[in-house]
Amino acid sequence: MKNDKLKIGFYELTGCAGDCLLVTDCEMELIDIFNAVDIQSFAMVMSNNTDGELDLALVEGSVTTEKEIEELKDIRKRAKAVVAFGTCAVLGGVQARFIDPKEWEKNLKIVYGNTEFTHTKPVQSKPIDAFIDVDFYLPGCPVSKEQFLNFFTRILKGNPPEHYPNPVCVTCKYNENDCLLKKGELCLGPLTADGCGSICPNHNIPCNGCWGPVEGANVTSEFYLLKEKGFSVDEIKKKMANFSGTKITDYFQQLDKEPK
Amino acid sequence: MNGETKNIIQENPFMPEPARIVRTYHLTDDVKFFQVRITDMDKALSFKYDTGQFAMISVLGAGEAPFSISSTPSRPGLLEFCIRKTGIVTDSIFRLKENSLIGLRGPYGKGFPTEKMEGKDIIIIMGGLGAAPLRSVLLYCLDNRNLFNRVILLHGAKRPSEMIFREEFFALKERDDLECYMSVDEDDTGQWPENVGVVTTLFPKVKDLDAENTVALVCGPPIMYKFVINELIKLDIPKDQILMTLERRMKCGVGKCGHCAIDYIYTCLDGPVFTYWDVLHMRELI
Amino acid sequence: MRIFKLKKEYLFPFLESISEGADLWAPTKKPEGKHSFQIIKDFSQIDLDYTRTILPPRKIFLPPSFNMFKATEKKYEADFSHVTEKIIFGLHPCDIHAILIMDQFYKHHYNDPYYIEARNNTLILGHSCWPDEHCLCKSAGTDIIEEGYDLFFSELEKEYLVWIGSSKGDDLIRRKPDFFDENITDKDIQKYIEWREEKDKAFSVSIDFKNMPDLMELKYQDPLWEKLGQACLACGSCSNVCPTCNCYNINDKPFLTENASHISRCWDACTLESYSEVAGGENFREARSLRLKLYYTHKLQAYISKYGKPACVGCGRCIETCPVDINIKTVAQSLDNETVDAFWDRFAKEVTK
């Protein structure tokens, strides 16, 4: 019988592997997922992984070594479509937070000293679209089960995936939380893409921005609002850069143009 | 203290009817023609609509979107749509083959006031995909030719390959009860037999227009409206006899979801056909 | 109108007797101090000492997200599982006015069965309230309620005056006739009138709503809107907390194994970036200022022109919610040329410095 199932691969670069772990955590759907597609590679859950042609590659983690750059380029060559899977792949993640390359080199030195890198050479952490074209972005730390299953099902049925254009505040209000920003906390809800179910604010913890910036976010207004509430420029920038990594630099450049 | 779930028997305006794609083919690279029949024969025949109205089409697994009806109510039974591939729903519709099932509900909105147009001269100006809603009223006028005085068609497209209903309109050109002029912005084929230039360059070809007694129907890309309306105003056509059909985001079609609101009107209830006076009066409309 | 007296200690026993077979919703206090309407499992959860809940009661009729259909290619099966027998207790007059506005809206032109069915199976039990510094109900004309409830409880010192607003409300009273006292004394009446007069004096802010339609029209190009647009975080919260907002989105949520989907409906907000974006990416309201104009046209102009009253019931939720102080009070006051103390105004001065 001809196998016409979609050929899919899950790949992990540098990160906590939380996104792939989330897939395995879809307990009710796991068998259906494995039945619905032909999984060629998924190092976390199976052996005998093959490196053939793929319809879809889901790449988790950011790029932090030269070897990973090669690996990533190879995946791109083999796959018809590539998904940046999780915040590290989409934005670079926490490991990309040191936005100044000099600062990165300094930190590398502090951590590794004079160690010689023999296996591969480290590079400053970057999102995967710094090296290859990406077809779909699915941010999350880790990605949400609901968004992943919806994405997966749509692709499976040949329909384009949905966009999630809302900030965290929308779900946060659905969950009837008192606004932490209004209360004077450094909450990044209005700037951050939704999908987490506002899990931090639900527990009275301000949003850390782990889904990355939402389209149309008004960073300038939030920045000045936080300043007015008594946070230092450094504190605000640090928190914003935490997860949004290298991609938030655009915003900072934009902010630097604004009057102080 | 446990609320019991109720049995509901009520008319549900959000409920689509299953419909079958009877025929589909490409009009241009990114525009496809769809002929659709509601599977329930009784419902198919009793589906009454006006020219200029729209319907909601849904594709299972992809979603629902509004589309102008391109067929004429004077030919009942089949509904026709021309759809450009622009988003999630249209992308999925494009991949549907003949005989596929879709969901359909409607018709919605206020269409063209064909009764009020009777006895008048009708000038139809369409650009690009603007032909989709205006083909409906054009065919209606031709099917009821004795109800109207002059019928004039100005049809503009970017390039010959992007002109939708090209063959159909060339065939209509042969009729002597229709004044039909066509134009392309640029002729990249070198074989275009008609006018070259934006659609407004066709206006000089229309002779002796009785402005007071003329109804103009306009639909096209946003940029076109300004220039076409300028021409129509120059010709002294009264503002409330210039009718245009407008696009907005719509999710429900029945005035509930709010997306198509402009000022305090809903495009899906009070439109999509508006007069030029409405447009001047209501800000934000174009 | 039929009015009875109910001793305070009878309140919960009465509620218990009527809530058999129904979900009883009432205000509860959240750990951080704000209130929320929740289904009551235990009467000690009810906290009537509240001014406003975070989300308006419309969430009880149409939850933020619910399924409208289970769809297959051949058949759409309507899903009305959100419709259950409900009693909402403790609604303040402004929120009941908002429900009256919703009733009108969802029956306008087309009936929305998802709202109407939920509404028809819900009893409204109102409760009197005391204004705080954000309450604008007196300005909006919604501080008093004459219709829209089944029962209304006006709190006096030791008892309630219970107003019967409907035949269904009268049926409720009949379940515990012993609890209700028909003899309302002159003293009771006097106490109630005194309370009314005191409450009337307790309002600290007011807006002249009747001028708003004209001001919205005349100031449509006012630089005020740019200022608001600059500061707006586009978080959608003003819509989500508004008791008269009704916009929603529809999503197709396909099943993994079956060729079927849930067609779900979730609240949307006109202040969100994607609100007016059509397929192909064109956005009719990309500017935040345009989206705010739409919001305030709806609240301050459109509804007044159509129905003679504002679509704002003065509940004060937007005032309590917007992090950058864009709310019905600051916007209306600014349109009326008053100076306001708001972040958006300070921010506008900051960026134009």
mmCIF file of N, CA and C in Angstrom, chain B residues 149-199:
data_model
loop_
_atom_site.group_PDB
_atom_site.id
_atom_site.type_symbol
_atom_site.label_atom_id
_atom_site.label_comp_id
_atom_site.label_asym_id
_atom_site.label_seq_id
_atom_site.Cartn_x
_atom_site.Cartn_y
_atom_site.Cartn_z
ATOM 1 N N ASN B 149 -33.841 51.256 -19.348
ATOM 2 C CA ASN B 149 -33.587 52.001 -20.576
ATOM 3 C C ASN B 149 -32.218 51.590 -21.110
ATOM 4 N N ARG B 150 -31.250 52.500 -21.201
ATOM 5 C CA ARG B 150 -29.918 52.084 -21.677
ATOM 6 C C ARG B 150 -29.211 51.248 -20.615
ATOM 7 N N VAL B 151 -28.435 50.269 -21.036
ATOM 8 C CA VAL B 151 -27.559 49.550 -20.100
ATOM 9 C C VAL B 151 -26.129 49.660 -20.630
ATOM 10 N N ILE B 152 -25.287 50.243 -19.793
ATOM 11 C CA ILE B 152 -23.905 50.513 -20.213
ATOM 12 C C ILE B 152 -22.953 49.809 -19.259
ATOM 13 N N LEU B 153 -21.949 49.161 -19.794
ATOM 14 C CA LEU B 153 -20.971 48.467 -18.950
ATOM 15 C C LEU B 153 -19.569 48.998 -19.237
ATOM 16 N N LEU B 154 -18.881 49.448 -18.186
ATOM 17 C CA LEU B 154 -17.462 49.799 -18.292
ATOM 18 C C LEU B 154 -16.685 48.823 -17.415
ATOM 19 N N HIS B 155 -15.810 48.067 -18.021
ATOM 20 C CA HIS B 155 -15.114 47.014 -17.282
ATOM 21 C C HIS B 155 -13.611 47.237 -17.386
ATOM 22 N N GLY B 156 -12.958 47.366 -16.222
ATOM 23 C CA GLY B 156 -11.510 47.591 -16.227
ATOM 24 C C GLY B 156 -10.776 46.484 -15.500
ATOM 25 N N ALA B 157 -9.585 46.171 -15.986
ATOM 26 C CA ALA B 157 -8.728 45.192 -15.311
ATOM 27 C C ALA B 157 -7.296 45.660 -15.464
ATOM 28 N N LYS B 158 -6.405 45.107 -14.642
ATOM 29 C CA LYS B 158 -5.001 45.507 -14.733
ATOM 30 C C LYS B 158 -4.411 45.087 -16.066
ATOM 31 N N ARG B 159 -4.520 43.801 -16.337
ATOM 32 C CA ARG B 159 -3.949 43.227 -17.558
ATOM 33 C C ARG B 159 -4.978 42.292 -18.172
ATOM 34 N N PRO B 160 -4.854 41.965 -19.458
ATOM 35 C CA PRO B 160 -5.817 41.041 -20.075
ATOM 36 C C PRO B 160 -5.942 39.734 -19.289
ATOM 37 N N SER B 161 -4.822 39.229 -18.768
ATOM 38 C CA SER B 161 -4.874 37.938 -18.064
ATOM 39 C C SER B 161 -5.596 38.055 -16.722
ATOM 40 N N GLU B 162 -5.794 39.274 -16.242
ATOM 41 C CA GLU B 162 -6.450 39.450 -14.950
ATOM 42 C C GLU B 162 -7.905 39.866 -15.082
ATOM 43 N N MET B 163 -8.415 39.859 -16.307
ATOM 44 C CA MET B 163 -9.809 40.258 -16.490
ATOM 45 C C MET B 163 -10.715 39.056 -16.227
ATOM 46 N N ILE B 164 -11.590 39.194 -15.224
ATOM 47 C CA ILE B 164 -12.455 38.058 -14.928
ATOM 48 C C ILE B 164 -13.699 38.120 -15.810
ATOM 49 N N PHE B 165 -14.254 36.978 -16.134
ATOM 50 C CA PHE B 165 -15.392 36.827 -17.055
ATOM 51 C C PHE B 165 -15.079 37.402 -18.436
ATOM 52 N N ARG B 166 -13.827 37.272 -18.840
ATOM 53 C CA ARG B 166 -13.400 37.873 -20.101
ATOM 54 C C ARG B 166 -14.257 37.369 -21.270
ATOM 55 N N GLU B 167 -14.344 36.042 -21.417
ATOM 56 C CA GLU B 167 -15.076 35.466 -22.554
ATOM 57 C C GLU B 167 -16.545 35.883 -22.503
ATOM 58 N N GLU B 168 -17.086 35.816 -21.270
ATOM 59 C CA GLU B 168 -18.503 36.149 -21.120
ATOM 60 C C GLU B 168 -18.792 37.587 -21.556
ATOM 61 N N PHE B 169 -17.927 38.498 -21.138
ATOM 62 C CA PHE B 169 -18.174 39.898 -21.469
ATOM 63 C C PHE B 169 -17.900 40.174 -22.951
ATOM 64 N N PHE B 170 -16.933 39.473 -23.529
ATOM 65 C CA PHE B 170 -16.705 39.644 -24.968
ATOM 66 C C PHE B 170 -17.925 39.163 -25.751
ATOM 67 N N ALA B 171 -18.555 38.083 -25.238
ATOM 68 C CA ALA B 171 -19.760 37.584 -25.897
ATOM 69 C C ALA B 171 -20.895 38.601 -25.755
ATOM 70 N N LEU B 172 -20.990 39.218 -24.565
ATOM 71 C CA LEU B 172 -22.054 40.206 -24.325
ATOM 72 C C LEU B 172 -21.884 41.432 -25.225
ATOM 73 N N LYS B 173 -20.651 41.719 -25.545
ATOM 74 C CA LYS B 173 -20.331 42.877 -26.380
ATOM 75 C C LYS B 173 -21.073 42.807 -27.720
ATOM 76 N N GLU B 174 -21.379 41.596 -28.145
ATOM 77 C CA GLU B 174 -22.053 41.414 -29.432
ATOM 78 C C GLU B 174 -23.523 41.848 -29.373
ATOM 79 N N ARG B 175 -24.054 41.926 -28.151
ATOM 80 C CA ARG B 175 -25.469 42.308 -28.047
ATOM 81 C C ARG B 175 -25.647 43.774 -28.428
ATOM 82 N N ASP B 176 -26.719 44.085 -29.145
ATOM 83 C CA ASP B 176 -26.873 45.495 -29.508
ATOM 84 C C ASP B 176 -27.708 46.258 -28.486
ATOM 85 N N ASP B 177 -28.194 45.541 -27.450
ATOM 86 C CA ASP B 177 -28.922 46.280 -26.405
ATOM 87 C C ASP B 177 -28.042 46.537 -25.187
ATOM 88 N N LEU B 178 -26.749 46.317 -25.329
ATOM 89 C CA LEU B 178 -25.813 46.616 -24.247
ATOM 90 C C LEU B 178 -24.642 47.396 -24.822
ATOM 91 N N GLU B 179 -24.337 48.521 -24.163
ATOM 92 C CA GLU B 179 -23.152 49.276 -24.581
ATOM 93 C C GLU B 179 -22.006 48.816 -23.699
ATOM 94 N N CYS B 180 -21.098 48.077 -24.261
ATOM 95 C CA CYS B 180 -20.070 47.415 -23.450
ATOM 96 C C CYS B 180 -18.675 47.908 -23.848
ATOM 97 N N TYR B 181 -17.968 48.466 -22.876
ATOM 98 C CA TYR B 181 -16.610 48.945 -23.137
ATOM 99 C C TYR B 181 -15.662 48.305 -22.144
ATOM 100 N N MET B 182 -14.520 47.855 -22.652
ATOM 101 C CA MET B 182 -13.568 47.195 -21.764
ATOM 102 C C MET B 182 -12.199 47.823 -21.898
ATOM 103 N N SER B 183 -11.465 47.775 -20.784
ATOM 104 C CA SER B 183 -10.149 48.405 -20.809
ATOM 105 C C SER B 183 -9.186 47.650 -19.902
ATOM 106 N N VAL B 184 -7.917 47.660 -20.262
ATOM 107 C CA VAL B 184 -6.902 47.159 -19.331
ATOM 108 C C VAL B 184 -5.923 48.289 -19.048
ATOM 109 N N ASP B 185 -5.382 48.314 -17.831
ATOM 110 C CA ASP B 185 -4.433 49.369 -17.474
ATOM 111 C C ASP B 185 -3.183 49.268 -18.341
ATOM 112 N N GLU B 186 -2.720 48.026 -18.521
ATOM 113 C CA GLU B 186 -1.581 47.844 -19.422
ATOM 114 C C GLU B 186 -1.763 46.551 -20.206
ATOM 115 N N ASP B 187 -1.382 46.568 -21.465
ATOM 116 C CA ASP B 187 -1.525 45.397 -22.314
ATOM 117 C C ASP B 187 -0.166 44.737 -22.476
ATOM 118 N N ASP B 188 0.065 43.687 -21.674
ATOM 119 C CA ASP B 188 1.368 43.020 -21.771
ATOM 120 C C ASP B 188 1.364 41.922 -22.848
ATOM 121 N N THR B 189 0.214 41.722 -23.503
ATOM 122 C CA THR B 189 0.160 40.676 -24.532
ATOM 123 C C THR B 189 0.377 41.264 -25.924
ATOM 124 N N GLY B 190 0.092 42.544 -26.066
ATOM 125 C CA GLY B 190 0.194 43.156 -27.391
ATOM 126 C C GLY B 190 -0.965 42.764 -28.301
ATOM 127 N N GLN B 191 -1.903 41.994 -27.755
ATOM 128 C CA GLN B 191 -3.009 41.515 -28.597
ATOM 129 C C GLN B 191 -4.364 41.946 -28.089
ATOM 130 N N TRP B 192 -4.383 42.835 -27.162
ATOM 131 C CA TRP B 192 -5.645 43.281 -26.568
ATOM 132 C C TRP B 192 -6.392 44.153 -27.580
ATOM 133 N N PRO B 193 -7.611 43.742 -27.951
ATOM 134 C CA PRO B 193 -8.311 44.463 -29.031
ATOM 135 C C PRO B 193 -9.040 45.711 -28.563
ATOM 136 N N GLU B 194 -9.130 45.878 -27.237
ATOM 137 C CA GLU B 194 -9.946 46.983 -26.730
ATOM 138 C C GLU B 194 -9.076 48.116 -26.206
ATOM 139 N N ASN B 195 -9.719 48.982 -25.422
ATOM 140 C CA ASN B 195 -9.054 50.173 -24.900
ATOM 141 C C ASN B 195 -7.929 49.826 -23.908
ATOM 142 N N VAL B 196 -6.867 50.634 -23.923
ATOM 143 C CA VAL B 196 -5.822 50.510 -22.913
ATOM 144 C C VAL B 196 -5.824 51.794 -22.089
ATOM 145 N N GLY B 197 -5.812 51.644 -20.773
ATOM 146 C CA GLY B 197 -5.877 52.807 -19.878
ATOM 147 C C GLY B 197 -6.759 52.459 -18.695
ATOM 148 N N VAL B 198 -6.698 53.289 -17.632
ATOM 149 C CA VAL B 198 -7.535 53.000 -16.462
ATOM 150 C C VAL B 198 -8.998 53.138 -16.855
ATOM 151 N N VAL B 199 -9.860 52.578 -16.026
ATOM 152 C CA VAL B 199 -11.264 52.443 -16.406
ATOM 153 C C VAL B 199 -11.912 53.797 -16.719
#
